[in-house]
C-alpha positions as MATLAB code, in Angstrom:
seq = 'XXXXXXXXXXXXXXXXXXXXXXXXXXXXXXXXXXXXXXXXXXXXXXXXXXXXXXXXXXXXXXXXXXXXXXXX';
ca = [
     127.205  173.515  154.958;
     128.174  170.622  152.681;
     124.730  169.102  153.131;
     123.071  172.368  152.109;
     125.315  172.652  149.065;
     124.600  169.051  148.039;
     120.851  169.701  148.298;
     121.177  172.877  146.225;
     123.099  170.962  143.546;
     120.409  168.253  143.457;
     117.618  170.809  143.149;
     119.545  172.720  140.489;
     119.996  169.565  138.427;
     116.297  168.750  138.569;
     115.304  172.323  137.786;
     117.714  172.573  134.861;
     116.271  169.316  133.469;
     112.739  170.728  133.688;
     113.723  173.911  131.866;
     115.511  171.867  129.215;
     112.352  169.814  128.612;
     110.336  173.022  128.234;
     112.849  174.374  125.725;
     112.817  171.084  123.788;
     109.044  171.372  123.395;
     109.219  175.034  122.325;
     107.645  174.390  118.911;
     104.346  173.536  120.583;
     104.362  176.363  123.118;
     102.342  179.544  123.393;
     103.531  183.006  124.388;
     102.869  182.388  128.083;
     104.849  179.148  127.880;
     107.777  181.034  126.397;
     107.518  183.507  129.277;
     107.759  180.559  131.683;
     110.913  179.385  129.895;
     112.410  182.879  130.155;
     111.642  182.990  133.891;
     113.110  179.501  134.242;
     116.333  180.649  132.613;
     116.448  183.616  134.992;
     115.993  181.253  137.942;
     118.839  179.101  136.600;
     121.013  182.213  136.803;
     120.038  182.709  140.454;
     120.774  179.067  141.232;
     124.157  179.297  139.515;
     124.989  182.416  141.543;
     124.059  180.614  144.757;
     126.289  177.659  143.889;
     129.116  180.056  143.064;
     128.717  181.657  146.503;
     128.946  178.230  148.132;
     132.161  177.635  146.209;
     133.627  180.973  147.302;
     132.719  180.323  150.931;
     134.424  176.938  150.761;
     137.499  178.447  149.136;
     137.764  181.198  151.714;
     137.366  178.773  154.612;
     140.129  176.556  153.204;
     142.556  179.443  152.712;
     141.704  181.223  155.964;
     144.337  180.969  158.636;
     143.306  178.999  161.706;
     142.192  181.104  164.649;
     144.601  181.133  167.548;
     144.014  182.687  170.937;
     146.482  185.259  172.200;
     148.798  183.900  174.849;
     148.111  180.285  174.035;
];
């Protein structure tokens, strides 16, 4: 799962950079470009939620008690 999380973090970083560049060029943009920025910001929210879920899964696996078989 760590490999999947690392990949998600890499993709998120690249995506966030792209959205930032679009925002920085906002003075030259049209209405459809602004819509793209809005959708990009929404996607950033989805990515952030996914990363938060990874974090919760890691936290719960760390705090979970080890499984032991009965009679062992």
